PDB file of C-alpha atoms in Angstrom:
ATOM      1  CA  UNK Y  17      -9.979 -20.753-110.867  1.00 61.00           C
ATOM      2  CA  UNK Y  18      -6.877 -19.679-109.103  1.00 82.00           C
ATOM      3  CA  UNK Y  19      -3.512 -21.716-109.085  1.00 87.00           C
ATOM      4  CA  UNK Y  20      -3.996 -21.444-105.288  1.00 86.00           C
ATOM      5  CA  UNK Y  21      -7.019 -22.599-105.279  1.00 84.00           C
ATOM      6  CA  UNK Y  22      -6.458 -25.729-107.467  1.00 83.00           C
ATOM      7  CA  UNK Y  23      -3.121 -26.579-105.036  1.00 80.00           C
ATOM      8  CA  UNK Y  24      -5.303 -26.415-101.996  1.00 88.00           C
ATOM      9  CA  UNK Y  25      -7.491 -28.714-103.250  1.00 83.00           C
ATOM     10  CA  UNK Y  26      -4.870 -30.977-104.560  1.00 83.00           C
ATOM     11  CA  UNK Y  27      -3.072 -30.531-101.504  1.00 83.00           C
ATOM     12  CA  UNK Y  28      -6.691 -32.051 -99.440  1.00 87.00           C
ATOM     13  CA  UNK Y  29      -7.227 -34.260-101.625  1.00 87.00           C
ATOM     14  CA  UNK Y  30      -3.953 -36.329-101.988  1.00 86.00           C
ATOM     15  CA  UNK Y  31      -1.740 -35.316 -98.928  1.00 87.00           C
ATOM     16  CA  UNK Y  32      -4.833 -36.196 -96.238  1.00 90.00           C
ATOM     17  CA  UNK Y  33      -6.389 -38.441 -95.041  1.00 93.00           C
ATOM     18  CA  UNK Y  34      -7.801 -41.042 -97.143  1.00 96.00           C
ATOM     19  CA  UNK Y  35      -5.771 -39.645-100.143  1.00 95.00           C
ATOM     20  CA  UNK Y  36      -1.782 -39.943 -98.470  1.00 95.00           C
ATOM     21  CA  UNK Y  37      -2.958 -43.945 -97.630  1.00 96.00           C
ATOM     22  CA  UNK Y  38      -3.872 -44.677-101.236  1.00 96.00           C
ATOM     23  CA  UNK Y  39      -0.744 -42.998-102.901  1.00 96.00           C
ATOM     24  CA  UNK Y  40       1.261 -45.107-100.078  1.00 96.00           C
ATOM     25  CA  UNK Y  41      -0.469 -48.268-101.184  1.00 96.00           C
ATOM     26  CA  UNK Y  42       0.348 -47.453-104.519  1.00 94.00           C
ATOM     27  CA  UNK Y  43       3.470 -46.481-104.451  1.00 95.00           C
ATOM     28  CA  UNK Y  44       4.288 -49.567-102.087  1.00 95.00           C
ATOM     29  CA  UNK Y  45       2.860 -51.666-104.848  1.00 94.00           C
ATOM     30  CA  UNK Y  46       5.436 -50.429-107.180  1.00 93.00           C
ATOM     31  CA  UNK Y  47       7.940 -50.948-105.655  1.00 92.00           C
ATOM     32  CA  UNK Y  48       7.521 -54.473-103.986  1.00 91.00           C
ATOM     33  CA  UNK Y  49       8.824 -57.725-104.960  1.00 85.00           C
ATOM     34  CA  UNK Y  50       6.429 -59.619-102.936  1.00 89.00           C
ATOM     35  CA  UNK Y  51       2.447 -59.398-101.969  1.00 92.00           C
ATOM     36  CA  UNK Y  52       2.245 -56.847-105.462  1.00 94.00           C
ATOM     37  CA  UNK Y  53      -0.849 -57.789-106.380  1.00 95.00           C
ATOM     38  CA  UNK Y  54      -2.418 -57.673-102.956  1.00 96.00           C
ATOM     39  CA  UNK Y  55      -1.466 -53.996-102.343  1.00 96.00           C
ATOM     40  CA  UNK Y  56      -2.260 -53.206-105.918  1.00 96.00           C
ATOM     41  CA  UNK Y  57      -6.085 -53.973-104.950  1.00 97.00           C
ATOM     42  CA  UNK Y  58      -5.717 -52.915-101.373  1.00 97.00           C
ATOM     43  CA  UNK Y  59      -5.019 -49.345-103.136  1.00 97.00           C
ATOM     44  CA  UNK Y  60      -7.649 -49.794-105.946  1.00 97.00           C
ATOM     45  CA  UNK Y  61     -10.374 -51.145-103.519  1.00 97.00           C
ATOM     46  CA  UNK Y  62      -9.524 -47.882-100.890  1.00 97.00           C
ATOM     47  CA  UNK Y  63      -9.722 -45.849-103.763  1.00 97.00           C
ATOM     48  CA  UNK Y  64     -12.979 -46.856-104.917  1.00 97.00           C
ATOM     49  CA  UNK Y  65     -14.690 -46.601-101.584  1.00 98.00           C
ATOM     50  CA  UNK Y  66     -12.733 -42.859-101.274  1.00 97.00           C
ATOM     51  CA  UNK Y  67     -14.303 -42.013-104.733  1.00 96.00           C
ATOM     52  CA  UNK Y  68     -17.905 -40.038-104.955  1.00 96.00           C
ATOM     53  CA  UNK Y  69     -19.068 -41.403-107.623  1.00 96.00           C
ATOM     54  CA  UNK Y  70     -18.946 -45.113-106.193  1.00 97.00           C
ATOM     55  CA  UNK Y  71     -19.600 -44.217-102.465  1.00 97.00           C
ATOM     56  CA  UNK Y  72     -22.381 -41.731-104.048  1.00 96.00           C
ATOM     57  CA  UNK Y  73     -24.056 -44.202-106.284  1.00 96.00           C
ATOM     58  CA  UNK Y  74     -23.968 -47.401-103.114  1.00 97.00           C
ATOM     59  CA  UNK Y  75     -25.800 -45.130-100.813  1.00 97.00           C
ATOM     60  CA  UNK Y  76     -28.643 -43.980-103.167  1.00 96.00           C
ATOM     61  CA  UNK Y  77     -29.686 -46.873-103.891  1.00 97.00           C
ATOM     62  CA  UNK Y  78     -30.763 -47.201-100.157  1.00 98.00           C
ATOM     63  CA  UNK Y  79     -32.011 -43.699-100.027  1.00 98.00           C
ATOM     64  CA  UNK Y  80     -33.765 -43.231-103.214  1.00 96.00           C
ATOM     65  CA  UNK Y  81     -37.132 -45.406-102.347  1.00 97.00           C
ATOM     66  CA  UNK Y  82     -37.452 -43.182 -99.631  1.00 97.00           C
ATOM     67  CA  UNK Y  83     -36.952 -40.031-100.504  1.00 95.00           C
ATOM     68  CA  UNK Y  84     -40.276 -38.899-101.147  1.00 93.00           C
ATOM     69  CA  UNK Y  85     -42.941 -37.362 -98.502  1.00 91.00           C
ATOM     70  CA  UNK Y  86     -44.471 -40.157 -96.273  1.00 92.00           C
ATOM     71  CA  UNK Y  87     -47.951 -41.890 -96.789  1.00 90.00           C
ATOM     72  CA  UNK Y  88     -50.886 -39.984 -94.811  1.00 85.00           C
ATOM     73  CA  UNK Y  89     -53.079 -42.764 -93.427  1.00 88.00           C
ATOM     74  CA  UNK Y  90     -55.776 -42.792 -90.953  1.00 90.00           C
ATOM     75  CA  UNK Y  91     -55.701 -44.530 -87.206  1.00 93.00           C
ATOM     76  CA  UNK Y  92     -51.988 -43.980 -87.274  1.00 97.00           C
ATOM     77  CA  UNK Y  93     -50.903 -44.856 -83.321  1.00 98.00           C
ATOM     78  CA  UNK Y  94     -47.531 -42.894 -82.981  1.00 98.00           C
ATOM     79  CA  UNK Y  95     -44.071 -41.802 -84.264  1.00 98.00           C
ATOM     80  CA  UNK Y  96     -41.294 -44.017 -83.874  1.00 98.00           C
ATOM     81  CA  UNK Y  97     -37.994 -42.148 -83.726  1.00 98.00           C
ATOM     82  CA  UNK Y  98     -35.057 -44.219 -83.980  1.00 98.00           C
ATOM     83  CA  UNK Y  99     -31.290 -42.426 -81.934  1.00 96.00           C
ATOM     84  CA  UNK Y 100     -28.414 -42.074 -84.249  1.00 92.00           C
ATOM     85  CA  UNK Y 101     -25.795 -41.569 -81.928  1.00 91.00           C
ATOM     86  CA  UNK Y 102     -24.960 -38.902 -79.191  1.00 92.00           C
ATOM     87  CA  UNK Y 103     -22.010 -36.236 -77.799  1.00 90.00           C
ATOM     88  CA  UNK Y 104     -21.913 -36.905 -74.133  1.00 86.00           C
ATOM     89  CA  UNK Y 105     -21.034 -34.172 -72.168  1.00 85.00           C
ATOM     90  CA  UNK Y 106     -21.939 -31.577 -75.156  1.00 89.00           C
ATOM     91  CA  UNK Y 107     -23.065 -28.248 -73.698  1.00 88.00           C
ATOM     92  CA  UNK Y 108     -26.284 -28.317 -76.330  1.00 92.00           C
ATOM     93  CA  UNK Y 109     -28.122 -30.092 -78.055  1.00 93.00           C
ATOM     94  CA  UNK Y 110     -26.474 -33.361 -77.195  1.00 94.00           C
ATOM     95  CA  UNK Y 111     -27.766 -35.584 -80.109  1.00 94.00           C
ATOM     96  CA  UNK Y 112     -25.382 -36.537 -82.944  1.00 93.00           C
ATOM     97  CA  UNK Y 113     -26.164 -35.187 -85.881  1.00 93.00           C
ATOM     98  CA  UNK Y 114     -28.082 -38.026 -87.492  1.00 95.00           C
ATOM     99  CA  UNK Y 115     -30.136 -38.318 -84.861  1.00 96.00           C
ATOM    100  CA  UNK Y 116     -30.909 -34.941 -84.392  1.00 96.00           C
ATOM    101  CA  UNK Y 117     -32.572 -34.516 -87.601  1.00 97.00           C
ATOM    102  CA  UNK Y 118     -34.397 -37.456 -87.392  1.00 98.00           C
ATOM    103  CA  UNK Y 119     -35.632 -36.254 -83.681  1.00 98.00           C
ATOM    104  CA  UNK Y 120     -36.769 -33.103 -85.864  1.00 97.00           C
ATOM    105  CA  UNK Y 121     -38.304 -34.399 -88.232  1.00 98.00           C
ATOM    106  CA  UNK Y 122     -40.426 -36.775 -86.064  1.00 98.00           C
ATOM    107  CA  UNK Y 123     -41.182 -34.000 -83.600  1.00 98.00           C
ATOM    108  CA  UNK Y 124     -42.529 -32.134 -86.764  1.00 97.00           C
ATOM    109  CA  UNK Y 125     -44.418 -34.953 -87.901  1.00 97.00           C
ATOM    110  CA  UNK Y 126     -46.081 -35.755 -84.509  1.00 97.00           C
ATOM    111  CA  UNK Y 127     -47.075 -32.385 -83.699  1.00 97.00           C
ATOM    112  CA  UNK Y 128     -48.590 -31.930 -87.008  1.00 96.00           C
ATOM    113  CA  UNK Y 129     -50.774 -35.132 -86.360  1.00 96.00           C
ATOM    114  CA  UNK Y 130     -51.368 -34.617 -82.920  1.00 97.00           C
ATOM    115  CA  UNK Y 131     -49.626 -38.637 -82.469  1.00 97.00           C
ATOM    116  CA  UNK Y 132     -47.407 -39.149 -79.574  1.00 98.00           C
ATOM    117  CA  UNK Y 133     -43.728 -40.162 -79.961  1.00 98.00           C
ATOM    118  CA  UNK Y 134     -41.624 -42.771 -79.031  1.00 98.00           C
ATOM    119  CA  UNK Y 135     -37.841 -42.280 -79.188  1.00 98.00           C
ATOM    120  CA  UNK Y 136     -35.983 -45.669 -78.979  1.00 98.00           C
ATOM    121  CA  UNK Y 137     -32.008 -45.786 -78.281  1.00 95.00           C
ATOM    122  CA  UNK Y 138     -30.169 -46.686 -75.069  1.00 90.00           C
ATOM    123  CA  UNK Y 139     -26.659 -47.035 -75.700  1.00 78.00           C
ATOM    124  CA  UNK Y 140     -23.730 -48.740 -73.711  1.00 75.00           C
ATOM    125  CA  UNK Y 141     -23.614 -45.599 -71.122  1.00 74.00           C
ATOM    126  CA  UNK Y 142     -26.741 -45.639 -69.414  1.00 71.00           C
ATOM    127  CA  UNK Y 143     -26.179 -41.843 -67.487  1.00 72.00           C
ATOM    128  CA  UNK Y 144     -25.373 -40.691 -71.150  1.00 77.00           C
ATOM    129  CA  UNK Y 145     -27.831 -42.533 -73.325  1.00 89.00           C
ATOM    130  CA  UNK Y 146     -29.065 -41.498 -76.421  1.00 95.00           C
ATOM    131  CA  UNK Y 147     -32.650 -41.518 -74.820  1.00 96.00           C
ATOM    132  CA  UNK Y 148     -31.143 -38.806 -72.618  1.00 95.00           C
ATOM    133  CA  UNK Y 149     -29.804 -36.951 -74.800  1.00 95.00           C
ATOM    134  CA  UNK Y 150     -33.165 -36.588 -76.852  1.00 96.00           C
ATOM    135  CA  UNK Y 151     -35.070 -35.588 -73.675  1.00 96.00           C
ATOM    136  CA  UNK Y 152     -31.996 -32.950 -72.829  1.00 95.00           C
ATOM    137  CA  UNK Y 153     -32.394 -31.794 -76.660  1.00 96.00           C
ATOM    138  CA  UNK Y 154     -36.177 -31.259 -76.147  1.00 97.00           C
ATOM    139  CA  UNK Y 155     -35.989 -29.463 -73.044  1.00 96.00           C
ATOM    140  CA  UNK Y 156     -33.570 -27.051 -74.278  1.00 96.00           C
ATOM    141  CA  UNK Y 157     -35.678 -26.438 -77.298  1.00 95.00           C
ATOM    142  CA  UNK Y 158     -38.613 -26.101 -75.301  1.00 96.00           C
ATOM    143  CA  UNK Y 159     -36.828 -23.272 -73.259  1.00 95.00           C
ATOM    144  CA  UNK Y 160     -35.063 -21.717 -75.976  1.00 94.00           C
ATOM    145  CA  UNK Y 161     -37.599 -21.332 -78.474  1.00 95.00           C
ATOM    146  CA  UNK Y 162     -40.543 -21.045 -75.855  1.00 95.00           C
ATOM    147  CA  UNK Y 163     -42.288 -24.405 -76.440  1.00 94.00           C
ATOM    148  CA  UNK Y 164     -43.803 -26.913 -74.864  1.00 95.00           C
ATOM    149  CA  UNK Y 165     -43.189 -30.277 -76.180  1.00 97.00           C
ATOM    150  CA  UNK Y 166     -44.995 -32.564 -73.541  1.00 97.00           C
ATOM    151  CA  UNK Y 167     -42.406 -35.145 -71.657  1.00 97.00           C
ATOM    152  CA  UNK Y 168     -43.995 -38.454 -70.593  1.00 97.00           C
ATOM    153  CA  UNK Y 169     -42.750 -41.358 -68.689  1.00 95.00           C
ATOM    154  CA  UNK Y 170     -44.973 -43.803 -70.880  1.00 95.00           C
ATOM    155  CA  UNK Y 171     -46.334 -43.704 -74.100  1.00 97.00           C
ATOM    156  CA  UNK Y 172     -49.717 -42.217 -74.226  1.00 96.00           C
ATOM    157  CA  UNK Y 173     -51.895 -42.824 -76.770  1.00 96.00           C
ATOM    158  CA  UNK Y 174     -54.445 -40.287 -78.650  1.00 93.00           C
ATOM    159  CA  UNK Y 175     -52.336 -37.200 -78.272  1.00 96.00           C
ATOM    160  CA  UNK Y 176     -48.948 -35.167 -79.180  1.00 98.00           C
ATOM    161  CA  UNK Y 177     -46.206 -36.180 -76.225  1.00 98.00           C
ATOM    162  CA  UNK Y 178     -43.089 -37.610 -76.170  1.00 98.00           C
ATOM    163  CA  UNK Y 179     -41.242 -40.560 -74.115  1.00 98.00           C
ATOM    164  CA  UNK Y 180     -38.477 -42.724 -74.704  1.00 97.00           C
ATOM    165  CA  UNK Y 181     -37.138 -46.140 -74.973  1.00 97.00           C
ATOM    166  CA  UNK Y 182     -34.038 -46.473 -73.118  1.00 95.00           C
ATOM    167  CA  UNK Y 183     -32.631 -49.881 -73.481  1.00 94.00           C
ATOM    168  CA  UNK Y 184     -31.509 -50.705 -77.089  1.00 95.00           C
ATOM    169  CA  UNK Y 185     -28.547 -50.584 -78.077  1.00 94.00           C
ATOM    170  CA  UNK Y 186     -29.152 -51.678 -81.853  1.00 95.00           C
ATOM    171  CA  UNK Y 187     -31.928 -51.945 -84.389  1.00 96.00           C
ATOM    172  CA  UNK Y 188     -33.199 -55.187 -83.512  1.00 95.00           C
ATOM    173  CA  UNK Y 189     -33.359 -54.098 -79.886  1.00 96.00           C
ATOM    174  CA  UNK Y 190     -35.018 -51.012 -80.960  1.00 97.00           C
ATOM    175  CA  UNK Y 191     -38.020 -52.826 -82.730  1.00 97.00           C
ATOM    176  CA  UNK Y 192     -38.478 -55.320 -79.356  1.00 97.00           C
ATOM    177  CA  UNK Y 193     -38.003 -52.878 -76.977  1.00 97.00           C
ATOM    178  CA  UNK Y 194     -40.347 -50.236 -78.489  1.00 98.00           C
ATOM    179  CA  UNK Y 195     -43.245 -53.475 -79.498  1.00 98.00           C
ATOM    180  CA  UNK Y 196     -43.138 -54.518 -75.682  1.00 98.00           C
ATOM    181  CA  UNK Y 197     -43.690 -50.499 -75.223  1.00 98.00           C
ATOM    182  CA  UNK Y 198     -47.137 -50.662 -77.089  1.00 98.00           C
ATOM    183  CA  UNK Y 199     -48.357 -53.611 -75.774  1.00 97.00           C
ATOM    184  CA  UNK Y 200     -48.288 -52.235 -72.745  1.00 96.00           C
ATOM    185  CA  UNK Y 201     -49.916 -49.588 -74.010  1.00 96.00           C
ATOM    186  CA  UNK Y 202     -52.289 -52.028 -75.120  1.00 95.00           C
ATOM    187  CA  UNK Y 203     -52.016 -51.447 -78.416  1.00 95.00           C
ATOM    188  CA  UNK Y 204     -51.321 -54.470 -80.418  1.00 90.00           C
ATOM    189  CA  UNK Y 205     -50.826 -54.109 -84.003  1.00 94.00           C
ATOM    190  CA  UNK Y 206     -49.174 -50.652 -84.130  1.00 97.00           C
ATOM    191  CA  UNK Y 207     -49.149 -48.856 -87.109  1.00 98.00           C
ATOM    192  CA  UNK Y 208     -46.578 -45.984 -86.633  1.00 98.00           C
ATOM    193  CA  UNK Y 209     -44.526 -43.318 -89.069  1.00 98.00           C
ATOM    194  CA  UNK Y 210     -41.264 -44.896 -88.612  1.00 98.00           C
ATOM    195  CA  UNK Y 211     -38.427 -42.180 -88.610  1.00 98.00           C
ATOM    196  CA  UNK Y 212     -34.760 -42.702 -89.297  1.00 98.00           C
ATOM    197  CA  UNK Y 213     -32.380 -41.837 -91.884  1.00 98.00           C
ATOM    198  CA  UNK Y 214     -33.438 -42.907 -95.475  1.00 98.00           C
ATOM    199  CA  UNK Y 215     -29.998 -45.169 -95.685  1.00 98.00           C
ATOM    200  CA  UNK Y 216     -31.308 -47.015 -92.510  1.00 98.00           C
ATOM    201  CA  UNK Y 217     -35.378 -47.075 -93.633  1.00 98.00           C
ATOM    202  CA  UNK Y 218     -34.861 -50.701 -95.937  1.00 97.00           C
ATOM    203  CA  UNK Y 219     -33.434 -52.361 -92.746  1.00 97.00           C
ATOM    204  CA  UNK Y 220     -35.617 -50.734 -89.973  1.00 98.00           C
ATOM    205  CA  UNK Y 221     -38.873 -51.389 -91.493  1.00 97.00           C
ATOM    206  CA  UNK Y 222     -38.051 -55.265 -91.936  1.00 96.00           C
ATOM    207  CA  UNK Y 223     -37.037 -55.480 -88.566  1.00 97.00           C
ATOM    208  CA  UNK Y 224     -40.273 -53.646 -87.571  1.00 97.00           C
ATOM    209  CA  UNK Y 225     -41.996 -55.407 -89.850  1.00 96.00           C
ATOM    210  CA  UNK Y 226     -40.752 -58.746 -88.143  1.00 95.00           C
ATOM    211  CA  UNK Y 227     -41.678 -58.108 -84.246  1.00 96.00           C
ATOM    212  CA  UNK Y 228     -45.525 -56.808 -85.796  1.00 96.00           C
ATOM    213  CA  UNK Y 229     -45.581 -53.325 -86.116  1.00 98.00           C
ATOM    214  CA  UNK Y 230     -47.777 -51.857 -89.872  1.00 97.00           C
ATOM    215  CA  UNK Y 231     -44.920 -49.176 -91.060  1.00 97.00           C
ATOM    216  CA  UNK Y 232     -45.400 -45.843 -92.980  1.00 97.00           C
ATOM    217  CA  UNK Y 233     -41.419 -45.142 -93.702  1.00 98.00           C
ATOM    218  CA  UNK Y 234     -41.107 -41.222 -92.856  1.00 98.00           C
ATOM    219  CA  UNK Y 235     -37.215 -41.067 -93.689  1.00 98.00           C
ATOM    220  CA  UNK Y 236     -35.061 -37.826 -93.524  1.00 97.00           C
ATOM    221  CA  UNK Y 237     -31.502 -37.202 -93.406  1.00 96.00           C
ATOM    222  CA  UNK Y 238     -31.294 -37.707 -97.133  1.00 96.00           C
ATOM    223  CA  UNK Y 239     -27.028 -38.023 -97.808  1.00 96.00           C
ATOM    224  CA  UNK Y 240     -27.329 -37.588-101.405  1.00 95.00           C
ATOM    225  CA  UNK Y 241     -28.659 -34.868-103.269  1.00 90.00           C
ATOM    226  CA  UNK Y 242     -28.663 -34.095-107.042  1.00 88.00           C
ATOM    227  CA  UNK Y 243     -25.730 -31.381-107.534  1.00 86.00           C
ATOM    228  CA  UNK Y 244     -23.813 -31.383-110.500  1.00 91.00           C
ATOM    229  CA  UNK Y 245     -20.523 -33.668-110.711  1.00 89.00           C
ATOM    230  CA  UNK Y 246     -17.040 -31.876-110.837  1.00 90.00           C
ATOM    231  CA  UNK Y 247     -13.570 -33.244-111.757  1.00 91.00           C
ATOM    232  CA  UNK Y 248     -12.931 -33.311-107.822  1.00 92.00           C
ATOM    233  CA  UNK Y 249     -15.068 -35.545-107.213  1.00 93.00           C
ATOM    234  CA  UNK Y 250     -12.415 -38.232-108.917  1.00 94.00           C
ATOM    235  CA  UNK Y 251     -10.614 -37.815-106.044  1.00 95.00           C
ATOM    236  CA  UNK Y 252     -10.720 -39.492-102.367  1.00 96.00           C
ATOM    237  CA  UNK Y 253     -12.170 -37.676-100.034  1.00 95.00           C
ATOM    238  CA  UNK Y 254     -13.244 -38.610 -96.512  1.00 95.00           C
ATOM    239  CA  UNK Y 255     -17.148 -37.635 -96.909  1.00 95.00           C
ATOM    240  CA  UNK Y 256     -17.198 -40.718 -99.981  1.00 97.00           C
ATOM    241  CA  UNK Y 257     -15.252 -42.909 -97.305  1.00 97.00           C
ATOM    242  CA  UNK Y 258     -17.859 -42.532 -94.334  1.00 97.00           C
ATOM    243  CA  UNK Y 259     -20.844 -43.132 -97.357  1.00 97.00           C
ATOM    244  CA  UNK Y 260     -19.097 -46.142 -98.507  1.00 98.00           C
ATOM    245  CA  UNK Y 261     -19.236 -47.534 -94.874  1.00 98.00           C
ATOM    246  CA  UNK Y 262     -23.037 -46.299 -94.179  1.00 97.00           C
ATOM    247  CA  UNK Y 263     -23.461 -48.262 -97.273  1.00 98.00           C
ATOM    248  CA  UNK Y 264     -21.645 -51.665 -96.668  1.00 98.00           C
ATOM    249  CA  UNK Y 265     -23.006 -51.372 -92.943  1.00 97.00           C
ATOM    250  CA  UNK Y 266     -26.504 -51.461 -94.303  1.00 98.00           C
ATOM    251  CA  UNK Y 267     -26.027 -54.138 -97.421  1.00 97.00           C
ATOM    252  CA  UNK Y 268     -23.998 -56.175 -94.829  1.00 97.00           C
ATOM    253  CA  UNK Y 269     -27.098 -55.672 -92.066  1.00 96.00           C
ATOM    254  CA  UNK Y 270     -29.254 -56.733 -94.939  1.00 95.00           C
ATOM    255  CA  UNK Y 271     -27.789 -59.939 -95.534  1.00 95.00           C
ATOM    256  CA  UNK Y 272     -27.643 -61.082 -92.373  1.00 93.00           C
ATOM    257  CA  UNK Y 273     -31.041 -60.581 -91.556  1.00 92.00           C
ATOM    258  CA  UNK Y 274     -31.209 -62.931 -95.057  1.00 91.00           C
ATOM    259  CA  UNK Y 275     -29.286 -65.414 -93.646  1.00 91.00           C
ATOM    260  CA  UNK Y 276     -31.165 -65.650 -90.302  1.00 84.00           C
ATOM    261  CA  UNK Y 277     -33.665 -65.606 -92.211  1.00 78.00           C
ATOM    262  CA  UNK Y 278     -35.678 -62.737 -90.933  1.00 68.00           C
ATOM    263  CA  UNK Y 279     -36.485 -61.301 -94.293  1.00 65.00           C
TER     264      UNK Y 279
END
């Protein structure tokens, strides 16, 4: 390992966010005459949330139960894929990274088992909704890979086709609006493969069960693998901070459901 490589890594971890902010908080705590304990607590908390060991442990506890192949069952009604963001005005495949992985896995599962697929996701901007981004991505796949993924304007049971639910703004609305579409299609107690990121699956399943779905989890978009640890994992980094954000967002979401007696 060369000296240049070591210094470049140190520069990356210590002089770029979040490292530079953590150092600034520790320095401020050292020199401060007031609020020293508060500044130190903030620095330590920020460091822990930006540390791969801590962040990955929090996220892996959400992912691990769903990091496996979905159980095969008879009489599956459909595959439901949850949106995960989009990029407006993207020149190609406008779905966000998480959403694109979900969409590809959902399409693969639906095609393999000849099932209809419902993509659920709207957004605040109806003209650039997640569902429109999904349909555009499907059309690009059809064109560039010479596929024939059939697009429908409603959920049609019995064979492989894709349709969208384009009004929901969060996972609760994903579940409620999806259920309304299944009711309209004459499926009262649908049995579905639910496709979303593994870290999001637990909360999504709770909500889909709550509105009347029978759910088989079909998770994708695994964030935490089993790569060997290195000394650099002790340094703060943005990837770990994002993993902490994703994990805490899910934990607080599940807590909110518990407080509202929806679990």
